[in-house]
Coordinates of C-alpha atoms in Angstrom, one line a residue:
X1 CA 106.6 151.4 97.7
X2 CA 109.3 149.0 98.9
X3 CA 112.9 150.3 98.3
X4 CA 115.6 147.9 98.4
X5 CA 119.2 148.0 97.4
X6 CA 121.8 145.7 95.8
X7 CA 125.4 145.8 95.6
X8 CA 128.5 143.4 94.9
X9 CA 131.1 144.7 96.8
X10 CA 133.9 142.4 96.5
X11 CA 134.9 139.7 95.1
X12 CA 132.9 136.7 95.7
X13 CA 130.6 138.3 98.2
X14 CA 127.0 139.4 98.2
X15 CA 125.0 142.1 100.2
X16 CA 121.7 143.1 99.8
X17 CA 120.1 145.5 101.9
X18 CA 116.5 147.0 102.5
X19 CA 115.3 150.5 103.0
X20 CA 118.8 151.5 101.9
X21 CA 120.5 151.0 105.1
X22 CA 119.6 147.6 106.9
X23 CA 122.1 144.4 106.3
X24 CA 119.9 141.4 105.2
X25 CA 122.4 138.7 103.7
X26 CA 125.7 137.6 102.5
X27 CA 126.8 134.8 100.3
X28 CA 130.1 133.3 99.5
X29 CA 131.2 131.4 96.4
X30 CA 134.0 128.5 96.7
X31 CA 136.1 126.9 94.4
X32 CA 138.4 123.7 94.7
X33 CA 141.8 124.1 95.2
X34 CA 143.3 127.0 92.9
X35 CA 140.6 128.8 91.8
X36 CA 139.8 132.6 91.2
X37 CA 136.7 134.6 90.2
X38 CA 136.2 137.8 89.3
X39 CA 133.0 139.9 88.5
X40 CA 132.6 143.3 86.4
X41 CA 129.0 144.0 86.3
X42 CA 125.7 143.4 88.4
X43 CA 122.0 144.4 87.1
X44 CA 118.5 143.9 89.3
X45 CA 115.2 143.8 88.7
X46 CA 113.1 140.6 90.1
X47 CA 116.5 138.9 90.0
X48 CA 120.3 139.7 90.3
X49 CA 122.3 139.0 87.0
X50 CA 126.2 138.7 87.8
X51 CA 129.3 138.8 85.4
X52 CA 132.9 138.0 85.4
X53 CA 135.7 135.9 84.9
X54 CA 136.6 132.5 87.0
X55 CA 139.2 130.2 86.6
X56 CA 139.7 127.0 88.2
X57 CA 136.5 125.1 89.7
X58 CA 133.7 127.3 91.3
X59 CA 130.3 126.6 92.6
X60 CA 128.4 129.0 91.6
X61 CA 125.4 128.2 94.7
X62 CA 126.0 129.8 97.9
X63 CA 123.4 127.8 99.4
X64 CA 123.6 123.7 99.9
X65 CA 123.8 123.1 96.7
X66 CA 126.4 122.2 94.3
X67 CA 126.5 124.5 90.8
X68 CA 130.3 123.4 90.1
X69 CA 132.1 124.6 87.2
X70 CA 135.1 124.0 85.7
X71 CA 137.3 126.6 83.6
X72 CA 138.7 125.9 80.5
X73 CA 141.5 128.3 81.2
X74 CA 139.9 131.7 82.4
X75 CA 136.1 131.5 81.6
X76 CA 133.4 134.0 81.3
X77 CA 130.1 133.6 83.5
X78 CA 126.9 135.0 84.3
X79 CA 125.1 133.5 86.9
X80 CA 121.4 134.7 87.7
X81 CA 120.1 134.9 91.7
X82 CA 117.0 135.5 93.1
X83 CA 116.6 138.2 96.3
X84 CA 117.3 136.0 98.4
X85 CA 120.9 134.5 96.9
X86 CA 119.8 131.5 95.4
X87 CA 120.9 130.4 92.6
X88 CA 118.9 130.4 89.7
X89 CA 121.3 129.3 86.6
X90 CA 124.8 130.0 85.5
X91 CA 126.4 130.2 82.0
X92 CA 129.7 129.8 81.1
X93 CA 131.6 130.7 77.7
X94 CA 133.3 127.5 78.4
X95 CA 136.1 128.2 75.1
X96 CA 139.9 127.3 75.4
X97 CA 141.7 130.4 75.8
X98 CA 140.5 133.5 78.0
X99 CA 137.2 135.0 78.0
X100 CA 135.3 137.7 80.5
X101 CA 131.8 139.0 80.5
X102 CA 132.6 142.9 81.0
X103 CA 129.3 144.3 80.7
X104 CA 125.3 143.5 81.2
X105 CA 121.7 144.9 79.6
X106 CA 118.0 143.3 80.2
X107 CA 115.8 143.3 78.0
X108 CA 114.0 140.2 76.2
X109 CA 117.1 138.8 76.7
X110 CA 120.0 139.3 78.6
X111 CA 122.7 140.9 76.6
X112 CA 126.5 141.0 77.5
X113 CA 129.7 142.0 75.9
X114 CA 132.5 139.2 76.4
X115 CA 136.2 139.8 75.9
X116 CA 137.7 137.6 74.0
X117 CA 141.3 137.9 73.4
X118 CA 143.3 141.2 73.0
X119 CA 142.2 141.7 69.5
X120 CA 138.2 140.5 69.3
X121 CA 134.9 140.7 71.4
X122 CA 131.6 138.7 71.2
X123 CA 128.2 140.1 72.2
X124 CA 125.9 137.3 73.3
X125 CA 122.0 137.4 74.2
X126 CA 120.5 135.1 76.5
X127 CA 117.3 133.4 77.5
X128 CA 116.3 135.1 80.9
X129 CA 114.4 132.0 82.3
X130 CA 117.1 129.3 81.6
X131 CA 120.4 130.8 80.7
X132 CA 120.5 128.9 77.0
X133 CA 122.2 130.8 74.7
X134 CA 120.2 132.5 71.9
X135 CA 122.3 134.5 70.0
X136 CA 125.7 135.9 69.3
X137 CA 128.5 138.2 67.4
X138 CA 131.7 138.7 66.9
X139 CA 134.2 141.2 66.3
X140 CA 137.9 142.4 66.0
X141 CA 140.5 144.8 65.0
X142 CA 143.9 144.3 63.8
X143 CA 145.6 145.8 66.8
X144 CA 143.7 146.2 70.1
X145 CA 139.9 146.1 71.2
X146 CA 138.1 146.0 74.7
X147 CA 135.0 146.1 75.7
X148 CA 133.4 147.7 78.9
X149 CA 129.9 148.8 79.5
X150 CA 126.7 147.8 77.6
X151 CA 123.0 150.2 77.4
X152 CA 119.8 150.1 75.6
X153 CA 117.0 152.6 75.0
X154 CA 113.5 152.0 75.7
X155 CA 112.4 150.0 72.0
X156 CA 115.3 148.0 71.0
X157 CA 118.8 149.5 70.2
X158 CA 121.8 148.2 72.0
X159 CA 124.7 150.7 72.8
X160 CA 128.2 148.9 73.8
X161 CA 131.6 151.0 74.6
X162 CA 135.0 150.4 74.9
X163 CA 138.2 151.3 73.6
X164 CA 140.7 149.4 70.1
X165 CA 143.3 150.8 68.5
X166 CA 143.9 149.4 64.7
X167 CA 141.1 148.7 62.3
X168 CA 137.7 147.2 62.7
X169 CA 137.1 144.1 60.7
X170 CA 133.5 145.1 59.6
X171 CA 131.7 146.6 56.0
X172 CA 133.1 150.2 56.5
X173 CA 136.0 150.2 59.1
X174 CA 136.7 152.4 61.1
X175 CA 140.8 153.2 61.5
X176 CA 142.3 154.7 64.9
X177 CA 145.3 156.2 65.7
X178 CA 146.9 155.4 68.9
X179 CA 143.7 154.2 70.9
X180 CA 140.1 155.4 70.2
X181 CA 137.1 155.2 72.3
X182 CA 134.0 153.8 70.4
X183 CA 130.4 153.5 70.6
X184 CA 128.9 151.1 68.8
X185 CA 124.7 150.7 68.0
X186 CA 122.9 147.5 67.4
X187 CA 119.6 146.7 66.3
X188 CA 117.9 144.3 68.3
X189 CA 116.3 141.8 66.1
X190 CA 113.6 139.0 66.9
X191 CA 115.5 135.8 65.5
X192 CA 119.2 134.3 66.6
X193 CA 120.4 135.7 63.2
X194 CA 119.5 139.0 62.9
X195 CA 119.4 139.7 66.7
X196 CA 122.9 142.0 66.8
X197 CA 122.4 143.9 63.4
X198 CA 125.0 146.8 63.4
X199 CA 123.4 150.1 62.8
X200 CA 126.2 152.2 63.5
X201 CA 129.7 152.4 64.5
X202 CA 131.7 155.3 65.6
X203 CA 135.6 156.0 66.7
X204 CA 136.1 159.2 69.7
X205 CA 139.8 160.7 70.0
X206 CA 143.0 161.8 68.5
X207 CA 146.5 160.9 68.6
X208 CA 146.2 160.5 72.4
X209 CA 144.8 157.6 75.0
X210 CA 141.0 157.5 74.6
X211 CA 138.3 154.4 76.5
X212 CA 135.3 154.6 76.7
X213 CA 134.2 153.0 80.1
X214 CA 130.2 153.5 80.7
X215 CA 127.1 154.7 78.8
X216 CA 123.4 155.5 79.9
X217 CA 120.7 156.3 78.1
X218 CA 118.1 158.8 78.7
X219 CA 114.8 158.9 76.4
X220 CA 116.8 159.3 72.8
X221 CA 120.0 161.0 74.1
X222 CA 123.6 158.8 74.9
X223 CA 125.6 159.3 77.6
X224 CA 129.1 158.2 77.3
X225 CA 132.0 158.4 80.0
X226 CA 135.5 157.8 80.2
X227 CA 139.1 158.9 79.9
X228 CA 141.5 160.8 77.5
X229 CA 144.5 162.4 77.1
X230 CA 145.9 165.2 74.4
X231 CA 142.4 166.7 72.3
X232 CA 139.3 164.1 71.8
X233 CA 136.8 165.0 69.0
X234 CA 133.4 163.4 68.8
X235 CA 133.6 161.6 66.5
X236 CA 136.8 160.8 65.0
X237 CA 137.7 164.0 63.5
X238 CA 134.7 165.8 64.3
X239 CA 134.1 169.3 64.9
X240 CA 133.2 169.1 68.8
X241 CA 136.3 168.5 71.1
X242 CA 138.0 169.0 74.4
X243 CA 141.3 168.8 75.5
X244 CA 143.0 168.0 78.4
X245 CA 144.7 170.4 80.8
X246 CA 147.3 167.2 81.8
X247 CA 148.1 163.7 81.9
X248 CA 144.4 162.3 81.8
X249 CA 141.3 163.8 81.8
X250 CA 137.5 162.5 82.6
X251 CA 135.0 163.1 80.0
X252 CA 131.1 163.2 79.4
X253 CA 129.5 163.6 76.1
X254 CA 126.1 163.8 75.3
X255 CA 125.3 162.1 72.1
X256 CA 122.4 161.6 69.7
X257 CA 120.7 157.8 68.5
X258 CA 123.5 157.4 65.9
X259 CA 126.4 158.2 68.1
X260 CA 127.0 162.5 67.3
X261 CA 127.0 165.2 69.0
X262 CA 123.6 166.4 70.1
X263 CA 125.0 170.0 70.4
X264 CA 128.7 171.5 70.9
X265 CA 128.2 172.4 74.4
X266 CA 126.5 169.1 75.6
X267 CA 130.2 168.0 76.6
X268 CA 132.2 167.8 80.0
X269 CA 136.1 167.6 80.9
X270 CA 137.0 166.5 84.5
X271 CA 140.2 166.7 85.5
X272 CA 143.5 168.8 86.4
X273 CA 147.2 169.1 85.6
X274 CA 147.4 165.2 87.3
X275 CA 146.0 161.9 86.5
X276 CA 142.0 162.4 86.1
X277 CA 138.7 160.0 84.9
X278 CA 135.5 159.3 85.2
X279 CA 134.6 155.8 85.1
X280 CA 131.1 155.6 85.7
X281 CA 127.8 157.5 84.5
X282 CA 124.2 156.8 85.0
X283 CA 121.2 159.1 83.8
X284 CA 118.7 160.2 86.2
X285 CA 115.5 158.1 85.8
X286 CA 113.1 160.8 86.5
X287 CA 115.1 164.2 84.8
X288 CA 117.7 165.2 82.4
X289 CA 120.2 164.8 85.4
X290 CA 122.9 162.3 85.8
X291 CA 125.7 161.0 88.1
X292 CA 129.4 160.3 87.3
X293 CA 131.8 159.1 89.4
X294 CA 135.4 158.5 89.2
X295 CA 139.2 159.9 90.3
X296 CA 140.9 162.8 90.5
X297 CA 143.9 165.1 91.6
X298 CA 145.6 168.3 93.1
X299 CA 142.7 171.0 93.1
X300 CA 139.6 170.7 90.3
X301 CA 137.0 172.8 90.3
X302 CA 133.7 170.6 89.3
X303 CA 131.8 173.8 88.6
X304 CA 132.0 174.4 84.4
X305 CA 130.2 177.9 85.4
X306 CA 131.1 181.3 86.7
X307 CA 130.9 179.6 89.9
X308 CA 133.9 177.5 91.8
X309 CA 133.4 174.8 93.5
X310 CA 136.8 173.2 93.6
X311 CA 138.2 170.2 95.7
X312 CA 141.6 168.9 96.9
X313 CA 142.9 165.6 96.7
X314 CA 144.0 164.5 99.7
X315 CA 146.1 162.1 97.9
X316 CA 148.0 161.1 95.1
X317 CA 144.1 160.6 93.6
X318 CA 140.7 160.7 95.6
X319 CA 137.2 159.4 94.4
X320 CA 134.4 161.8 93.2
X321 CA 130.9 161.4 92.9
X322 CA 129.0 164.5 90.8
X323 CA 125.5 165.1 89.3
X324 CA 124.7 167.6 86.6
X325 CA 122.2 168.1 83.6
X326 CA 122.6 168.2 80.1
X327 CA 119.9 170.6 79.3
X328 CA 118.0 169.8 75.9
X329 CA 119.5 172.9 74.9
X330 CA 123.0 174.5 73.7
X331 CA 123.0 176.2 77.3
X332 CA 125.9 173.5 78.5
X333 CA 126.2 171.1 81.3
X334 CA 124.5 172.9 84.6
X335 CA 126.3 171.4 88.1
X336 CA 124.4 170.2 91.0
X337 CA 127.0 168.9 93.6
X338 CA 130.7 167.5 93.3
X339 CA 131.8 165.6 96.4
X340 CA 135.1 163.5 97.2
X341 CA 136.3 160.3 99.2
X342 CA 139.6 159.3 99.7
X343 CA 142.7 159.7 102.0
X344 CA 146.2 159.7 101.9
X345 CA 146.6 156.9 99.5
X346 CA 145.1 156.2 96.1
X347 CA 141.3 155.9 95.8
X348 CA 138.6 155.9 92.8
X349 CA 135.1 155.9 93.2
X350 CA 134.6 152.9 90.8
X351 CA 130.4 152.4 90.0
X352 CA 127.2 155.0 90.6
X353 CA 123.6 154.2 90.5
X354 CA 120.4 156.5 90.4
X355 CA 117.6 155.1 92.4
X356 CA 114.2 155.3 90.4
X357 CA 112.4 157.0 93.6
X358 CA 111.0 160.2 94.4
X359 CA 114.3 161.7 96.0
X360 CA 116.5 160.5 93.0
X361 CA 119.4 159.5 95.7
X362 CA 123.2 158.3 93.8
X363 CA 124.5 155.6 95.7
X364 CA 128.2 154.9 94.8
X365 CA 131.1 152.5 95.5
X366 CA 134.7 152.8 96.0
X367 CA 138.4 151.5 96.4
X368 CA 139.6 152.8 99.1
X369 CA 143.6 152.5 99.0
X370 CA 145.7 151.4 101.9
X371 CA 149.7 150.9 102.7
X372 CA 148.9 147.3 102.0
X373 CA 146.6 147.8 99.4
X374 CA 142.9 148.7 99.4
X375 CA 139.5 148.3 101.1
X376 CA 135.8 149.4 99.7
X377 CA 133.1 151.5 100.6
X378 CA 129.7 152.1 99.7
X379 CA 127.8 155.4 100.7
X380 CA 125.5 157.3 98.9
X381 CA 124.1 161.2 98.3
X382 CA 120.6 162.7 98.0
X383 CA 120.1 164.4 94.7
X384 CA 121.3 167.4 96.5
X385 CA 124.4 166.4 98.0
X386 CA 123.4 165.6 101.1
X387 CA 124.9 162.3 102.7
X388 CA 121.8 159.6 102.9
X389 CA 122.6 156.8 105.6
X390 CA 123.8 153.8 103.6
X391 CA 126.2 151.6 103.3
X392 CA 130.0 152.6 105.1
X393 CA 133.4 150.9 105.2
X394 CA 133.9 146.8 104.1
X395 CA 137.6 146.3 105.8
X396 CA 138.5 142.6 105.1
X397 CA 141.4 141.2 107.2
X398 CA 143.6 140.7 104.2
X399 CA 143.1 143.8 102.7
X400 CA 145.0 143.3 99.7
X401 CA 144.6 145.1 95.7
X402 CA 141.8 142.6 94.9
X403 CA 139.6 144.5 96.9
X404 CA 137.5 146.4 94.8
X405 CA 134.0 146.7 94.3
X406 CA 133.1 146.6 90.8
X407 CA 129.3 147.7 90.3
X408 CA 126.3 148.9 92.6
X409 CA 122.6 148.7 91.6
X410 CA 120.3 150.5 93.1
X411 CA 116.4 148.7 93.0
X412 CA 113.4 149.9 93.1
X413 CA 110.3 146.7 93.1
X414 CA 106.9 147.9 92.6
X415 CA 105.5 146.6 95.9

């Protein structure tokens, strides 16, 4: 079986490569005069899917062709790619005000979460051969909502996360104190207006900080990762918690089809006396395994056994990529490796992907800080920990805080 990788690792570029370590192509998007794009998420399978933000006029074809768009103040887009860069279509929110496409799921169609404004999302589905719009939802708090990462199980239930503070404007609110994670379950239906029907809705934290940033799905279980600070309980006064041991924490819970607790133990807190998160998680294809990656500092031991197996920041905050299990059990999360990237400065290991093959490698991406600001790397681990030849460092001449490599997709075609 072919194996072939794809990752967006900065803005406005492409890179795919094949057999997980070979260069094979880079594309450029340009704009006229001031112009900016920015993209948040990246899924594969025949084709590339890519979405952001732009403002200003881009063209959205990298090749000799001309795709130009023009913003309507900052504008969502997902533009869709074949392997080898071409441009296939692009859709644009194209509504007054600021928009940004912050997550991605294909199914039928391809579903995304768009921020709206500070105070209301939409989710949109769209046609996967032409980009037409087929279907879409809104929602808002009276305070504060984002959202950030989008999943789906194998029939037809969407999972979205993110984070609001306020109430939600929907049949049985849900009310927050401070700012809540939430996770949020949608039935799929099969016309425009049924196609986002809510099936559940549920608020994660305390009187702290609490975001959701990524969820993966494995068979019926939900994986959902992000940050806290203070005591999180799952849900919203719920009975299974953890609490941080200073400033923020990282957190994994396992959770059933309706958003609770599969059991107590099924739970994970990253993170030291410092600043601490996990920002990424996806669920081994092939086991009960999964990868997270995020930050961390001082010392943390990654080991939630007898065991230790602590690291040292070597900065302010390093990057960490880590695979463990959620056993289908109340035994606990069981660790498999923990390992770090980072120097002197600040750096966060910002997206993980499981391939789908027989060695069950996690390929990763990170920000890399610098005096001037920050470069990105890509690299990846065997499902042991071992360092697999992929990827190394992208230094761009003007290294600058807009570098940053948003998402990484590992690919696996069936020939």
């Amino acid at each position: 079986m072919n194996k072939a990788r794809f990752l967006l690792p900065v803005l406005l570029l492409f890179a795919f490569t094949l057999h997980a370590q070979n260069y094979q192509w880079a594309k450029r998007l340009a704009g006229t005069a001031a112009f900016d794009v920015q993209v948040y998420d990246v899924i594969v399978d025949q084709n590339i899917y890519v979405g952001g933000s732009f403002s200003g006029t881009v063209d959205f074809d990298p090749g000799a062709g001309v795709s130009n768009k023009t913003a309507n103040g900052t504008d969502g887009f997902i533009a869709k790619y074949d392997h080898g860069g071409n441009l296939v279509w692009v859709y644009t929110t194209n509504a007054a005000g600021n928009q940004e496409v912050k997550g991605l799921n294909l199914g039928a169609k391809l579903n995304a979460g768009v921020q709206t404004s500070n105070t209301s999302i939409s989710l949109i589905a769209l046609e996967t051969a032409t980009g037409s719009l087929y279907a879409s939802a809104s929602y808002s708090t009276s305070g504060s909502i984002k959202v950030n990462k989008l999943a789906k199980n194998s029939s037809t239930t969407l999972y979205v996360v993110g984070s609001f503070g306020g109430n939600f404007q929907l049949p049985g609110g849900i009310s927050a104190i401070g700012t809540d994670a939430f996770l949020m379950g949608f039935n799929l239906g099969n016309t425009p207006a049924n196609y986002f029907t809510l099936a559940f809705l549920n608020g994660y934290g305390g009187n702290g900080y609490q975001e959701a940033f990524d969820v993966s799905v494995f068979q019926s279980t939900i994986r959902m990762a992000g940050v806290f600070d203070g005591t999180c309980t799952f849900p919203s006064g719920g009975s299974v918690s953890l609490t941080s041991a200073g400033g923020t924490d990282g957190f994994v819970i396992e959770l059933n089809s309706v958003g609770n607790p599969t059991f107590s133990t099924n739970k994970l807190r990253i993170g030291s006396t410092g600043n601490d998160g996990v920002t990424s998680i996806e669920s081994d294809p092939g086991t009960r395994a999964f990868a997270i990656g995020g930050y961390f500092s001082d010392v943390f031991d990654f080991d939630p056994s007898a065991n230790t197996v602590s690291l040292t920041s070597a900065g302010g905050k390093d990057g960490f990529v880590a695979r463990y299990w959620f056993n289908a059990s109340a035994s606990g999360p069981l660790f498999s490796f923990a390992k770090k990237t980072g120097g002197t400065f600040d750096d966060e290991v910002t997206d993980v992907s499981v391939s789908a093959n027989s060695t069950h490698p996690v390929y990763y991406a990170a920000s890399n800080g610098a005096a001037s600001g920050s470069a990105i790397s890509t690299a990846a681990y065997d499902s042991l920990g071992g360092t697999v030849t992929f990827g190394g460092l992208l230094l761009p001449a003007n290294q600058t805080t807009l570098n940053k490599c948003n998402s990484i997709c590992a690919y696996n075609p069936s020939a």
